[in-house]
Structure formats: structure tokens, C-alpha cells
Amino acid sequence: MKNHVLRPLFVVIAGVLALLVVRYFMVPEDFGAHESGYMYGWHRKGNEQEWKDFKVKYMQKDYCFDCHSDKQEAIKGSPHVIISCQNCHAREGVVAADHPDVTPKMHIDRGREQCLRCHAKLPYKGSGRMFVRGINNEEHNPEAMCVDCHNPHSPGFE
């Protein structure tokens, strides 16, 4: 082979070897896909307990339902049961899980845009949202707030 072919080939081979050497020293041995599979399983196996012990910076539904048991009953049979309360109720203050006695201020967003985050009609099939009922924002009561007719905790008509 001629030099004009061999030189770039050697440069590519040297680059790949350098990358493999750097990877060997930089990537921990326990990093990889573990029992969760390849899609979400890439993590450092020795780091799992550290993440389990990490304090959550937001509260789960159970925290909300301690005071709002009426909402828990209303949402139980609703398709919205899978949605975290904080997806719709924006937090103005973040409270660490180790300070449960501090109640954050919650802002209730009643705007149409809040509902349209999930319920905007998508013009294409196979988006993964085919089971979420979508509306045409320009045609479906464009001047009204969604909460005028729908209770988000029990989203049928009321």
C-alpha cells in the first residue's frame, strides 16, 4: 500500500487505541447495563445505595393526601391517578423530605395551557399519546377555562 493510505490508517488506529486506553482508566469497572436491561439500566452498580439514600426534594402523593384525603377519593377512579400532584400544582418553595413540618406554598394553575400540556390534539398517530384524549384548542370552548366544566381530580363533566 502507498503511504497516503497507510498514514491515515495508522492515525485512526492510534486514535481508537488511545480512546480505549482512556476509557479503561476513566470508566469504573462496575458501570454497565445491569438487571434492568439496556434501555434504562446503564449505571454504576456500586452507586445504587447512595441513590437510594438520597433525600428527595419534592413530596409524593402520600404527602398531599395526608391533608387532602377528599382529593384522593375523587382521583382514585380517574385516569389522572397516575399523575403526580406536582405536575399541575406548581411549587413556589422546595421543601426537603427531612423537613415535613414545613408546608410549601402551592400555586394552582387553572389555565388552559396546563391542561393542553397533555390534552392537545396531536395530528399524528403513534405518538404514544393515542390513549390520552386530545382536544382542538381553537374549537373546544376557546374562551373558557377547562376547570369551568371539568374537575381535574375527577375529569368527567360536573
Tab-separated table of C-alpha atoms in Angstrom:
chain	number	residue	atom	x	y	z
A	1	MET	CA	0.000	0.000	0.000
A	2	LYS	CA	1.044	3.549	-0.568
A	3	ASN	CA	1.992	5.966	2.229
A	4	HIS	CA	-1.015	8.205	1.564
A	5	VAL	CA	-3.255	5.269	2.576
A	6	LEU	CA	-1.190	3.864	5.436
A	7	ARG	CA	-0.586	7.103	7.340
A	8	PRO	CA	-4.284	7.978	7.836
A	9	LEU	CA	-4.968	4.322	8.688
A	10	PHE	CA	-2.289	4.398	11.412
A	11	VAL	CA	-3.696	7.681	12.747
A	12	VAL	CA	-7.185	6.159	13.002
A	13	ILE	CA	-5.848	3.008	14.683
A	14	ALA	CA	-3.792	5.095	17.138
A	15	GLY	CA	-6.876	7.240	17.899
A	16	VAL	CA	-9.026	4.181	18.612
A	17	LEU	CA	-6.323	2.678	20.831
A	18	ALA	CA	-5.934	5.974	22.719
A	19	LEU	CA	-9.700	6.115	23.228
A	20	LEU	CA	-9.761	2.544	24.586
A	21	VAL	CA	-6.885	3.275	26.986
A	22	VAL	CA	-8.584	6.439	28.272
A	23	ARG	CA	-11.880	4.541	28.634
A	24	TYR	CA	-10.146	1.785	30.601
A	25	PHE	CA	-8.854	4.268	33.179
A	26	MET	CA	-11.852	6.637	33.285
A	27	VAL	CA	-14.907	4.316	33.342
A	28	PRO	CA	-15.438	2.447	36.641
A	29	GLU	CA	-15.469	-1.369	36.454
A	30	ASP	CA	-18.995	-1.618	37.840
A	31	PHE	CA	-20.501	0.678	35.186
A	32	GLY	CA	-22.749	-1.021	32.669
A	33	ALA	CA	-26.185	-2.404	31.970
A	34	HIS	CA	-27.359	-4.498	34.877
A	35	GLU	CA	-30.573	-6.436	35.526
A	36	SER	CA	-32.801	-3.581	34.268
A	37	GLY	CA	-31.748	-4.102	30.663
A	38	TYR	CA	-30.129	-1.759	28.206
A	39	MET	CA	-32.747	0.964	27.939
A	40	TYR	CA	-32.575	2.385	31.469
A	41	GLY	CA	-30.070	0.044	33.067
A	42	TRP	CA	-26.813	1.932	32.451
A	43	HIS	CA	-25.466	2.949	35.833
A	44	ARG	CA	-22.722	2.272	38.345
A	45	LYS	CA	-23.716	-0.810	40.342
A	46	GLY	CA	-21.682	0.279	43.391
A	47	ASN	CA	-23.594	3.583	43.479
A	48	GLU	CA	-27.123	2.176	43.961
A	49	GLN	CA	-27.294	2.561	47.747
A	50	GLU	CA	-26.095	6.156	47.500
A	51	TRP	CA	-29.060	6.969	45.263
A	52	LYS	CA	-31.484	5.064	47.499
A	53	ASP	CA	-30.325	7.180	50.455
A	54	PHE	CA	-30.589	10.457	48.504
A	55	LYS	CA	-33.178	12.791	50.058
A	56	VAL	CA	-35.996	13.583	47.658
A	57	LYS	CA	-36.545	17.297	47.117
A	58	TYR	CA	-40.271	17.043	46.468
A	59	MET	CA	-43.122	15.270	48.149
A	60	GLN	CA	-45.001	12.291	46.768
A	61	LYS	CA	-48.793	11.948	46.550
A	62	ASP	CA	-48.932	10.415	50.022
A	63	TYR	CA	-47.713	13.706	51.465
A	64	CYS	CA	-50.518	15.600	49.696
A	65	PHE	CA	-53.181	13.049	50.632
A	66	ASP	CA	-52.401	13.366	54.337
A	67	CYS	CA	-54.324	16.657	54.259
A	68	HIS	CA	-56.342	16.284	51.052
A	69	SER	CA	-57.993	12.892	51.535
A	70	ASP	CA	-61.078	14.146	49.676
A	71	LYS	CA	-58.951	14.607	46.548
A	72	GLN	CA	-57.550	11.110	46.976
A	73	GLU	CA	-61.037	9.628	46.880
A	74	ALA	CA	-62.034	11.751	43.878
A	75	ILE	CA	-58.952	10.899	41.836
A	76	LYS	CA	-58.905	7.177	42.697
A	77	GLY	CA	-61.097	6.141	39.746
A	78	SER	CA	-59.750	8.790	37.400
A	79	PRO	CA	-57.237	8.436	34.564
A	80	HIS	CA	-55.325	11.214	36.344
A	81	VAL	CA	-54.459	8.832	39.204
A	82	ILE	CA	-51.084	8.137	37.561
A	83	ILE	CA	-50.104	11.825	37.515
A	84	SER	CA	-48.125	13.330	40.375
A	85	CYS	CA	-49.912	16.197	42.129
A	86	GLN	CA	-46.974	18.491	41.399
A	87	ASN	CA	-47.426	18.184	37.655
A	88	CYS	CA	-50.412	20.514	37.980
A	89	HIS	CA	-49.766	22.208	41.305
A	90	ALA	CA	-46.578	24.172	40.829
A	91	ARG	CA	-44.369	24.563	43.877
A	92	GLU	CA	-43.123	28.004	44.778
A	93	GLY	CA	-40.848	26.674	47.501
A	94	VAL	CA	-38.943	23.418	47.549
A	95	VAL	CA	-39.052	21.566	50.833
A	96	ALA	CA	-36.642	18.765	51.573
A	97	ALA	CA	-38.107	15.457	52.698
A	98	ASP	CA	-36.314	15.815	56.028
A	99	HIS	CA	-38.443	18.911	56.872
A	100	PRO	CA	-42.020	17.571	56.590
A	101	ASP	CA	-43.302	20.118	59.114
A	102	VAL	CA	-42.725	22.940	56.619
A	103	THR	CA	-45.622	23.351	54.200
A	104	PRO	CA	-44.634	24.881	50.861
A	105	LYS	CA	-46.808	27.419	49.125
A	106	MET	CA	-48.598	25.820	46.223
A	107	HIS	CA	-49.871	27.688	43.223
A	108	ILE	CA	-52.844	26.157	41.440
A	109	ASP	CA	-52.564	26.766	37.716
A	110	ARG	CA	-56.082	26.851	36.263
A	111	GLY	CA	-55.015	27.959	32.781
A	112	ARG	CA	-55.884	26.085	29.600
A	113	GLU	CA	-52.193	25.703	28.804
A	114	GLN	CA	-51.809	23.488	31.871
A	115	CYS	CA	-54.382	21.006	30.552
A	116	LEU	CA	-53.144	21.276	26.977
A	117	ARG	CA	-49.723	20.008	28.035
A	118	CYS	CA	-51.281	16.538	27.875
A	119	HIS	CA	-54.617	17.088	26.128
A	120	ALA	CA	-53.641	18.996	22.959
A	121	LYS	CA	-54.811	17.019	19.942
A	122	LEU	CA	-51.799	15.697	18.090
A	123	PRO	CA	-52.081	15.470	14.303
A	124	TYR	CA	-50.121	12.218	14.011
A	125	LYS	CA	-50.675	8.640	15.097
A	126	GLY	CA	-48.257	6.540	17.067
A	127	SER	CA	-47.094	9.371	19.293
A	128	GLY	CA	-47.546	7.304	22.450
A	129	ARG	CA	-50.401	9.572	23.481
A	130	MET	CA	-53.100	7.812	21.495
A	131	PHE	CA	-54.833	6.839	24.730
A	132	VAL	CA	-54.920	10.415	26.059
A	133	ARG	CA	-57.996	12.282	24.911
A	134	GLY	CA	-56.932	15.338	22.929
A	135	ILE	CA	-58.913	18.471	22.128
A	136	ASN	CA	-58.665	21.046	19.377
A	137	ASN	CA	-57.872	24.188	21.333
A	138	GLU	CA	-59.356	26.570	18.744
A	139	GLU	CA	-62.683	24.718	18.519
A	140	HIS	CA	-63.322	23.372	22.030
A	141	ASN	CA	-64.615	26.348	24.062
A	142	PRO	CA	-61.565	28.524	23.316
A	143	GLU	CA	-62.609	31.358	25.649
A	144	ALA	CA	-63.389	29.149	28.663
A	145	MET	CA	-61.123	27.674	31.292
A	146	CYS	CA	-61.089	23.869	31.351
A	147	VAL	CA	-61.885	23.843	35.086
A	148	ASP	CA	-65.178	25.652	34.379
A	149	CYS	CA	-66.554	22.338	33.066
A	150	HIS	CA	-64.045	19.699	34.198
A	151	ASN	CA	-62.742	18.813	37.646
A	152	PRO	CA	-59.139	17.666	37.144
A	153	HIS	CA	-59.421	15.333	40.141
A	154	SER	CA	-62.390	13.633	38.501
A	155	PRO	CA	-62.197	14.714	34.857
A	156	GLY	CA	-65.712	13.899	33.684
A	157	PHE	CA	-68.305	16.654	33.376
A	158	GLU	CA	-69.567	18.191	36.629
